[in-house]
mmCIF file of C-alpha atoms and ligand atoms in Angstrom:
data_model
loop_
_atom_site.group_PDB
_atom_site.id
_atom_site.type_symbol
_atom_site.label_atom_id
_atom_site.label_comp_id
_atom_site.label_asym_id
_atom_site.label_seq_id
_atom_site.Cartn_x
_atom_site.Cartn_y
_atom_site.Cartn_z
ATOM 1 C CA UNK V 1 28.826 227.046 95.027
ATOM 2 C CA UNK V 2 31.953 227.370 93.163
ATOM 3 C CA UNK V 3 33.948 225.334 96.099
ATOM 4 C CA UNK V 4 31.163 222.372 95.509
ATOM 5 C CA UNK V 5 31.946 222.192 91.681
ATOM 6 C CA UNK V 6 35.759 222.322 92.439
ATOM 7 C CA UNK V 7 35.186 219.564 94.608
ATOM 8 C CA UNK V 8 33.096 217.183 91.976
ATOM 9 C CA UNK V 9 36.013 217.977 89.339
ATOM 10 C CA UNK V 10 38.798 216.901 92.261
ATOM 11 C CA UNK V 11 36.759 213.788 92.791
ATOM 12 C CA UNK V 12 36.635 213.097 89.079
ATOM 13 C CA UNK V 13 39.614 213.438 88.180
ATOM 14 C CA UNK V 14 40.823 211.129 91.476
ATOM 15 C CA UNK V 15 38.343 208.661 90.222
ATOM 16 C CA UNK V 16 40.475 207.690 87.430
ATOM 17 C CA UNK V 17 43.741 206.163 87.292
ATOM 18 C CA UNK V 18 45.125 207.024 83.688
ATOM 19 C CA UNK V 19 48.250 205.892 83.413
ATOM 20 C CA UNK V 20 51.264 207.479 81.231
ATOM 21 C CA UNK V 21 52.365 204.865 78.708
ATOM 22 C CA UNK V 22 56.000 206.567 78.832
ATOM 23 C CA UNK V 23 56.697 205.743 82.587
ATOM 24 C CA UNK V 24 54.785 202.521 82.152
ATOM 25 C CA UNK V 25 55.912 199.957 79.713
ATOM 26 C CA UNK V 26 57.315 196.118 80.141
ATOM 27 C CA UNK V 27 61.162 196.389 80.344
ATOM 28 C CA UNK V 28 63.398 194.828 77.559
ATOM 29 C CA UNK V 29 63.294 190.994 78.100
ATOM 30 C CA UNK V 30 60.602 190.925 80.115
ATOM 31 C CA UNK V 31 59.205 188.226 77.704
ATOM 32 C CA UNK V 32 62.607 186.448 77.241
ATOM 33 C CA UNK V 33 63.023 182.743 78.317
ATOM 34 C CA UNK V 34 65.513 182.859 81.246
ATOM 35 C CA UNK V 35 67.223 179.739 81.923
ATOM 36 C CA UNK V 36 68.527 179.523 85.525
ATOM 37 C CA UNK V 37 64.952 180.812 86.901
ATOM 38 C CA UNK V 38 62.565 178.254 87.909
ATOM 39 C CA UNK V 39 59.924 177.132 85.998
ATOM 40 C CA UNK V 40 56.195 177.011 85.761
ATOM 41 C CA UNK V 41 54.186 174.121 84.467
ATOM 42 C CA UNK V 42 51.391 174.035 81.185
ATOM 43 C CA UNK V 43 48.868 171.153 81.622
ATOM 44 C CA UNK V 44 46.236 170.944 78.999
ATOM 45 C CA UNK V 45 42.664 170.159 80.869
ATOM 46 C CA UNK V 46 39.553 168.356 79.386
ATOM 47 C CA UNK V 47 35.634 169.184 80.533
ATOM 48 C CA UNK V 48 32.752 168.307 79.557
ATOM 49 C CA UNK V 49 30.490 171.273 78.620
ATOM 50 C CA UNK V 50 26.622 170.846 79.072
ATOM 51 C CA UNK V 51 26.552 174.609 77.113
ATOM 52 C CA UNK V 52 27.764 173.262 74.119
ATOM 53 C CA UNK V 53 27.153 169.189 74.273
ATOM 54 C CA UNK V 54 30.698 167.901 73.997
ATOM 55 C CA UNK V 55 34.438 167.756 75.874
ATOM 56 C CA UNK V 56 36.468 171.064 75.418
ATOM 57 C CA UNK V 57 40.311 172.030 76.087
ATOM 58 C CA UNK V 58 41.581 174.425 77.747
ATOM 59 C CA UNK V 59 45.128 175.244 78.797
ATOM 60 C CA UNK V 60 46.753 175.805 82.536
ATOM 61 C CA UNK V 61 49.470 177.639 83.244
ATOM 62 C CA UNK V 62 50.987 176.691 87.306
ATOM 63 C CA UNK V 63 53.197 179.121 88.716
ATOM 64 C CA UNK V 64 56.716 177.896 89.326
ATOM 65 C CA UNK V 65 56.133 177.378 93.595
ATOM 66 C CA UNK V 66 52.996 175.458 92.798
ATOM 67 C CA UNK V 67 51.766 172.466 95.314
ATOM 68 C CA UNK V 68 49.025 171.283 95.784
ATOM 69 C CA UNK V 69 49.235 171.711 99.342
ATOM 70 C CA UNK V 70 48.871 175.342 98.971
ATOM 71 C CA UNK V 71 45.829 177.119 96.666
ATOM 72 C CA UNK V 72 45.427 179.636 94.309
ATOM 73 C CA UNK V 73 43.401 182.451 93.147
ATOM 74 C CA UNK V 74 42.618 182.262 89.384
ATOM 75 C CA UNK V 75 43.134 183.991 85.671
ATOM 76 C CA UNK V 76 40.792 183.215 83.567
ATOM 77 C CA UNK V 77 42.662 184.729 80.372
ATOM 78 C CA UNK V 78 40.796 185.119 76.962
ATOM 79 C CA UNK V 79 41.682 185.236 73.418
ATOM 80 C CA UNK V 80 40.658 186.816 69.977
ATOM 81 C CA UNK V 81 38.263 186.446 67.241
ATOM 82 C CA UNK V 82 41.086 184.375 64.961
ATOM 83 C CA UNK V 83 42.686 182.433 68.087
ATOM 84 C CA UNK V 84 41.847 179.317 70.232
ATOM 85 C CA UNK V 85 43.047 178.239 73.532
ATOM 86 C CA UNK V 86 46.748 178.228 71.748
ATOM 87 C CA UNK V 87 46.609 181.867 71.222
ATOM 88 C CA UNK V 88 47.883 183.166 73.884
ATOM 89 C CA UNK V 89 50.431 180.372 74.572
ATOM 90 C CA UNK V 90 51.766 180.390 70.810
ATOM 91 C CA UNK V 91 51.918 183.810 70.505
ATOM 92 C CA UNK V 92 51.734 185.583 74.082
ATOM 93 C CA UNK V 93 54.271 183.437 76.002
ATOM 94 C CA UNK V 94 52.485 184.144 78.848
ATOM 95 C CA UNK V 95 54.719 181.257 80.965
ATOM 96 C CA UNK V 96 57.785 183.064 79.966
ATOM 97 C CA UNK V 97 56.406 186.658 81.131
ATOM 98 C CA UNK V 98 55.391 185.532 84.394
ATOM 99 C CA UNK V 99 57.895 183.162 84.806
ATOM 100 C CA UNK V 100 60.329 185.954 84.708
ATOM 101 C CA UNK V 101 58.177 187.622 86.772
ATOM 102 C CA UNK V 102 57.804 185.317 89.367
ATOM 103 C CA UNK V 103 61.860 184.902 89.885
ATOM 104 C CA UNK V 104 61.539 189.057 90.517
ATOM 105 C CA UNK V 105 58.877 188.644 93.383
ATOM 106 C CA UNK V 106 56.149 190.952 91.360
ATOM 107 C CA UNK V 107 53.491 188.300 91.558
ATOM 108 C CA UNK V 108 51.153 186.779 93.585
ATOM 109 C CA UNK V 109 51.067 183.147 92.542
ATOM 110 C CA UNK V 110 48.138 182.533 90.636
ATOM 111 C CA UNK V 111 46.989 179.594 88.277
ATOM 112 C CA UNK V 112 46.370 181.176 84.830
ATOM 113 C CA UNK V 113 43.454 178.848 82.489
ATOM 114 C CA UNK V 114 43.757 179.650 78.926
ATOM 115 C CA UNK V 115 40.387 178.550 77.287
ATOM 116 C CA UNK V 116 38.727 178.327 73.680
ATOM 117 C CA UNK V 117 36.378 181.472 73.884
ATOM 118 C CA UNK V 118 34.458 180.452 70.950
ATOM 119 C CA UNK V 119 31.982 177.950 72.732
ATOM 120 C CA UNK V 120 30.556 175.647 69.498
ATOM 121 C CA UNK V 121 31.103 172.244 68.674
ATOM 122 C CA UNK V 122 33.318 173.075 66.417
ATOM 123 C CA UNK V 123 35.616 175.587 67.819
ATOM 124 C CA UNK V 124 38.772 175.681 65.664
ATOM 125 C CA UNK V 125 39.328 179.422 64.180
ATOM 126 C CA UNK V 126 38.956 178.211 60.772
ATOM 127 C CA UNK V 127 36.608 178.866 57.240
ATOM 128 C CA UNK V 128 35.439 182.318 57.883
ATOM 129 C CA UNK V 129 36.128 183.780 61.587
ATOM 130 C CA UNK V 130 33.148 186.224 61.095
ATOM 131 C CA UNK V 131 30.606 183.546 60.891
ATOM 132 C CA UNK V 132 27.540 184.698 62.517
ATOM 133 C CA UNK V 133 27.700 181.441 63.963
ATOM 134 C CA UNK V 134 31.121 181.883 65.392
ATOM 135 C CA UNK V 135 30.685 185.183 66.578
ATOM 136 C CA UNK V 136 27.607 184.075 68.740
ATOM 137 C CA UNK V 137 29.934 181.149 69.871
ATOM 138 C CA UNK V 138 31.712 184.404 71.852
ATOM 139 C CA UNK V 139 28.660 185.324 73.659
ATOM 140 C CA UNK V 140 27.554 181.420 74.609
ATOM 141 C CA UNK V 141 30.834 181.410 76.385
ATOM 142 C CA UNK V 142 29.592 182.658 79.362
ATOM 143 C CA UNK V 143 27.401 179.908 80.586
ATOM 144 C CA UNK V 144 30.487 177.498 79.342
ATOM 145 C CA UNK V 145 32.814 179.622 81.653
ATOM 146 C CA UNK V 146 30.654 180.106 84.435
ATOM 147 C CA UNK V 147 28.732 176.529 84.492
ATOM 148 C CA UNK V 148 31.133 174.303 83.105
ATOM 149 C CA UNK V 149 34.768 175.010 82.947
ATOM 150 C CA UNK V 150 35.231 177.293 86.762
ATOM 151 C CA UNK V 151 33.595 174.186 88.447
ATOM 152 C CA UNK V 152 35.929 171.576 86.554
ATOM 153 C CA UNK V 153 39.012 173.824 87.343
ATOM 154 C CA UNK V 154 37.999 174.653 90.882
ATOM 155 C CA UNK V 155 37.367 170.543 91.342
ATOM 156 C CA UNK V 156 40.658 169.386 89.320
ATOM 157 C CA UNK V 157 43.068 172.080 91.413
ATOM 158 C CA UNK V 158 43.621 173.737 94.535
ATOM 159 C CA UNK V 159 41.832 177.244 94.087
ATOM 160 C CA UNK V 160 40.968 179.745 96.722
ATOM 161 C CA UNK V 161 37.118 180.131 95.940
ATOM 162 C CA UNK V 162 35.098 183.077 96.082
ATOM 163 C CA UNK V 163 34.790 186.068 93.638
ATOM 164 C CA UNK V 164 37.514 187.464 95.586
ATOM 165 C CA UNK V 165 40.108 185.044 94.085
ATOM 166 C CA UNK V 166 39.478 184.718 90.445
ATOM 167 C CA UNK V 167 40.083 187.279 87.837
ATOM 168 C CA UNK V 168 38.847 187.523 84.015
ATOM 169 C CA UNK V 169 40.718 189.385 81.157
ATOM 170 C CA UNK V 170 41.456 188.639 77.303
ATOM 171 C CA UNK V 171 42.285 190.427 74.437
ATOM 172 C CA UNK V 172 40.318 192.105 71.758
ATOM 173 C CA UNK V 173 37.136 189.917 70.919
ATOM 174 C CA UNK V 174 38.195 188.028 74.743
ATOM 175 C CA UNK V 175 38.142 192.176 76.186
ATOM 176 C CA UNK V 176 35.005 192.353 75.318
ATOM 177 C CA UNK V 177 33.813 189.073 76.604
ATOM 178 C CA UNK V 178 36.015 189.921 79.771
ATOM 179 C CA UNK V 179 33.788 193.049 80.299
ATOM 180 C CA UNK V 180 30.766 191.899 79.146
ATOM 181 C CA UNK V 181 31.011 188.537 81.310
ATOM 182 C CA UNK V 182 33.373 189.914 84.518
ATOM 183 C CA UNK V 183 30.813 193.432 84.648
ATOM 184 C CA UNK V 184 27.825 191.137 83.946
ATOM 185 C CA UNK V 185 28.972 188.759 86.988
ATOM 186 C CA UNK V 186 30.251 191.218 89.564
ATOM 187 C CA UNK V 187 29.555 188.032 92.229
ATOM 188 C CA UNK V 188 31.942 185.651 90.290
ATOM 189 C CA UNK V 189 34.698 187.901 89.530
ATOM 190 C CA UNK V 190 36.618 190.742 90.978
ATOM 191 C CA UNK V 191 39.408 191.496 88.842
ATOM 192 C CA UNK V 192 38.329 192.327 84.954
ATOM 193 C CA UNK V 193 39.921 193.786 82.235
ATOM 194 C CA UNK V 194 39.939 194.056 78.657
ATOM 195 C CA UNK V 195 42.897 194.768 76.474
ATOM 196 C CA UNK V 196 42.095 196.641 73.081
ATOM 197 C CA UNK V 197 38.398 195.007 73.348
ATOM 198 C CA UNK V 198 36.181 194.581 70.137
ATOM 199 C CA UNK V 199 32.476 195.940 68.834
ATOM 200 C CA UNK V 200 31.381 193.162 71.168
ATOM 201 C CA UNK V 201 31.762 195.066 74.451
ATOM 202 C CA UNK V 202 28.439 195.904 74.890
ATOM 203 C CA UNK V 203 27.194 199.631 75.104
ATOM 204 C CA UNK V 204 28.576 201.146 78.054
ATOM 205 C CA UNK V 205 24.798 201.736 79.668
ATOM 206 C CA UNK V 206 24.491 197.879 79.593
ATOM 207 C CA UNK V 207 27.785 197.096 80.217
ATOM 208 C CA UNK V 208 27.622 199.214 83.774
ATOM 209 C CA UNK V 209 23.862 199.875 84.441
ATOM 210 C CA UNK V 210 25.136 199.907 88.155
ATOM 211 C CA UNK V 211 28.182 201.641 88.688
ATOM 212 C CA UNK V 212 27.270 201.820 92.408
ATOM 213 C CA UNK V 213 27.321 197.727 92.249
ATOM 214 C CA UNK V 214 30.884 198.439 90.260
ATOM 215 C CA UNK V 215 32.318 200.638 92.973
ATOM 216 C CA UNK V 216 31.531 198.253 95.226
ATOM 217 C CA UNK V 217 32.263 194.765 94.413
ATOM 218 C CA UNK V 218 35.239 195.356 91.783
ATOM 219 C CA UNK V 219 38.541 195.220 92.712
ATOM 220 C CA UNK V 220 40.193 195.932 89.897
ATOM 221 C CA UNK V 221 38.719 197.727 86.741
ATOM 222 C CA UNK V 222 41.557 197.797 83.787
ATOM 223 C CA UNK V 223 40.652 198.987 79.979
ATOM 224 C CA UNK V 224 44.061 199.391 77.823
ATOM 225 C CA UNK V 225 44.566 199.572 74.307
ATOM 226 C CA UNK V 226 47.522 200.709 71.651
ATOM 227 C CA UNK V 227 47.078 204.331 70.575
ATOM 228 C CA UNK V 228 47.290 203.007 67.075
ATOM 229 C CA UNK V 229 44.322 200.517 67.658
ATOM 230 C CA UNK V 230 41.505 200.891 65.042
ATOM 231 C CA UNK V 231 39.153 199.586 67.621
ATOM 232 C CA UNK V 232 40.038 202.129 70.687
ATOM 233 C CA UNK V 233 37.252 204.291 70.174
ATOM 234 C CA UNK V 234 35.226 201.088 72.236
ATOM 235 C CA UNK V 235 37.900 201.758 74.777
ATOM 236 C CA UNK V 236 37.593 205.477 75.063
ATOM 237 C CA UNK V 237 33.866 204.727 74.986
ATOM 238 C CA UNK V 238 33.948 202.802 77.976
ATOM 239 C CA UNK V 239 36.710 204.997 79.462
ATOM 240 C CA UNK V 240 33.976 208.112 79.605
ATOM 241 C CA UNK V 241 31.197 206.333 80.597
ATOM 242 C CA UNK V 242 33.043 205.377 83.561
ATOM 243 C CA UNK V 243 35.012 208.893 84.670
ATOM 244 C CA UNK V 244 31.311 210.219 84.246
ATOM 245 C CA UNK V 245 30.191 207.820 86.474
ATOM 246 C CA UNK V 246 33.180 208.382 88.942
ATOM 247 C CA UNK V 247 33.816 204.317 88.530
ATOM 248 C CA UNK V 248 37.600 204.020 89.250
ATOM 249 C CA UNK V 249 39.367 202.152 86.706
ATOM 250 C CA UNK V 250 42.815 201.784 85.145
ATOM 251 C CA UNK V 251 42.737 203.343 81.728
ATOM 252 C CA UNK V 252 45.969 202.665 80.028
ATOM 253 C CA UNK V 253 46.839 204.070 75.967
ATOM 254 C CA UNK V 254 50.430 202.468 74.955
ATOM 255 C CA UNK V 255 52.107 202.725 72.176
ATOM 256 C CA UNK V 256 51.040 200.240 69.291
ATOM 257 C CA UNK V 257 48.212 198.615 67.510
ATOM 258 C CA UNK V 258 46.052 196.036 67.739
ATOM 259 C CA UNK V 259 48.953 193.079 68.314
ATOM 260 C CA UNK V 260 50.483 190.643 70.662
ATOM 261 C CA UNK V 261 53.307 193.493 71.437
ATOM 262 C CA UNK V 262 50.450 195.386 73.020
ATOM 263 C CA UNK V 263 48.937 192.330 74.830
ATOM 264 C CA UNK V 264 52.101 190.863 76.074
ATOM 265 C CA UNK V 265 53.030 194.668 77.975
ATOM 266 C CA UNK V 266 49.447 194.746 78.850
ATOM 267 C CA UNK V 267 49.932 190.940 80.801
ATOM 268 C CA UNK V 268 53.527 191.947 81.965
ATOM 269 C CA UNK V 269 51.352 195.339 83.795
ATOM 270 C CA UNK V 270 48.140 193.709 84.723
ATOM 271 C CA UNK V 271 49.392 190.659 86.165
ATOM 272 C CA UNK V 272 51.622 192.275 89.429
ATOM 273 C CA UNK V 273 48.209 194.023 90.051
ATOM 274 C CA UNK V 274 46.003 191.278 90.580
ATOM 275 C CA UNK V 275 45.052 189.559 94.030
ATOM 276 C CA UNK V 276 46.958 192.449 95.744
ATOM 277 C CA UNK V 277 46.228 195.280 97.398
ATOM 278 C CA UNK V 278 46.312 197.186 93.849
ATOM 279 C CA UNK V 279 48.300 200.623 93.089
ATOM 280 C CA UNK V 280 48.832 201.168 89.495
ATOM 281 C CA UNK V 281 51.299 203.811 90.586
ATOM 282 C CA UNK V 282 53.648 201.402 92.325
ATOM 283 C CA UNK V 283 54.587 199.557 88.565
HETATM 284 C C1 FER T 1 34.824 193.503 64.637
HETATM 285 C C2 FER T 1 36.161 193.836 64.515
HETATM 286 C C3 FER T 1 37.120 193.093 65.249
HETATM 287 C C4 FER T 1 34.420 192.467 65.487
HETATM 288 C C5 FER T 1 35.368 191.768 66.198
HETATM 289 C C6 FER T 1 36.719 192.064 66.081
HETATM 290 C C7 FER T 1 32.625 191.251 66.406
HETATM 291 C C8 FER T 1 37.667 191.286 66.843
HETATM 292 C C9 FER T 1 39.003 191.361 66.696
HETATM 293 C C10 FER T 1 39.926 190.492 67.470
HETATM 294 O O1 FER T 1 39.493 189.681 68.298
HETATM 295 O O2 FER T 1 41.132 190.612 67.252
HETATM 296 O O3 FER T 1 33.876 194.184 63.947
HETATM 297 O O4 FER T 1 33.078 192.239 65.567
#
């Protein structure tokens, strides 16, 4: 009896990858531009949405190697409440992280789509962000990202299909549409993560009312956020749902709060993880 319940803890605790934020952090320049590296490529995109009735934008980052002779897996890479599909790009310099990535052979190339998360007709962050409006612009996103903009981006370049190939993370308000979208659409997407996500990560009993499903069809399961974060009690929320489900995940508490330093480490980590053969350890 008490060799069972030593085995159940030993399984627990190997469910869970929790990662030290000492031995784990983006070195310095990391997110410095590099001149003599090669480059990648940012093309802004245009599709029509039959979710919300008009054309929207959304930005494409191409790895540095890219031809269109070869194809991809996919990021699909979210935002937060006060950003648009600039966000990242303006204040993230994603192409400059993985750029200097790339030149270091830590990443599998990948095409990396930046979109507006807030799917309305008008989706500029402006007046007041907390709109109700607004806010429910974060949940219609789904059917824009799953009807509309995948099919344009998997028409316009050359993408490995399947939920195999494309992953789905974002920051804050975009963590919890990550979860809620990636966990609620475990046949679209295999990689999903949410960095520092927001009260809009639903409750952990709807966000994973199948961990078996989880277990099975997830590659990748990754929940960070800055120890400093006012919002990481949704984090830690999810966090125990999913050790008491024995759902293996990546649960990683760095230093900082809820800001683009955090994000940028939390891209730098996440991105030589996806479409591999992952190990959290190997960083
Ligand atoms: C909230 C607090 C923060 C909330 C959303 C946020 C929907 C989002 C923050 C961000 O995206 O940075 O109560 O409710």
């Amino acid at each position: 009896m008490m060799i069972k319940k030593l085995w159940i803890i030993l399984l627990l605790l190997l469910a869970v990858i929790v990662i030290k934020a000492q031995n784990m952090q983006a070195p310095g320049g990391f997110d410095v531009y590099q001149k003599d590296i090669s480059h990648g490529n940012i093309d802004t995109i245009f599709y029509f949405s039959e979710t919300v009735g008009v054309k929207r934008s959304a930005l494409v980052y191409l790895p540095p190697s890219f031809s269109s002779k070869k194809s991809y897996p996919v990021l699909y890479l979210l935002h937060g409440i006060g950003g648009d599909e600039y966000e990242w790009l303006k204040n993230g310099t994603p192409h400059i992280i993985l750029d200097n990535l790339y030149a270091q052979g830590k990443l599998e190339p990948m095409i990396v789509v930046m979109p507006n998360g807030r799917a309305m007709k008008d989706d500029r962050a402006t007046g007041n962000i907390m709109d109700a409006d607004k806010i429910g612009a974060f949940s219609t996103f789904q059917s824009d990202l799953i009807h509309d903009l995948i099919p344009y981006v998997e028409k316009k370049y050359p993408v490995k299909p399947n939920q195999i190939n494309r992953a789905l993370f974002g920051l804050s308000m975009g963590g919890g549409q990550a979860l809620n979208f990636g966990l609620g659409n475990l046949d679209t997407f295999a990689w999903v993560g949410g960095f520092s996500s927001a009260p809009n990560t639903h409750l952990p009993e709807n966000l994973i009312p199948n961990p078996q499903e989880v277990k099975n069809k997830l590659k990748l399961l990754w929940i960070s956020c800055g120890d400093q974060d006012g919002l990481i009690n949704i984090t830690n929320r999810t966090h125990k749902y999913l050790e008491k489900h024995g759902v293996q995940h990546v649960f990683y508490i760095e230093p900082g709060g809820h800001d683009f330093k955090v994000w940028k480490n939390d891209l730098y980590m996440v991105s030589q993880l996806l479409f591999k053969n992952a190990n959290p350890d190997k960083l």
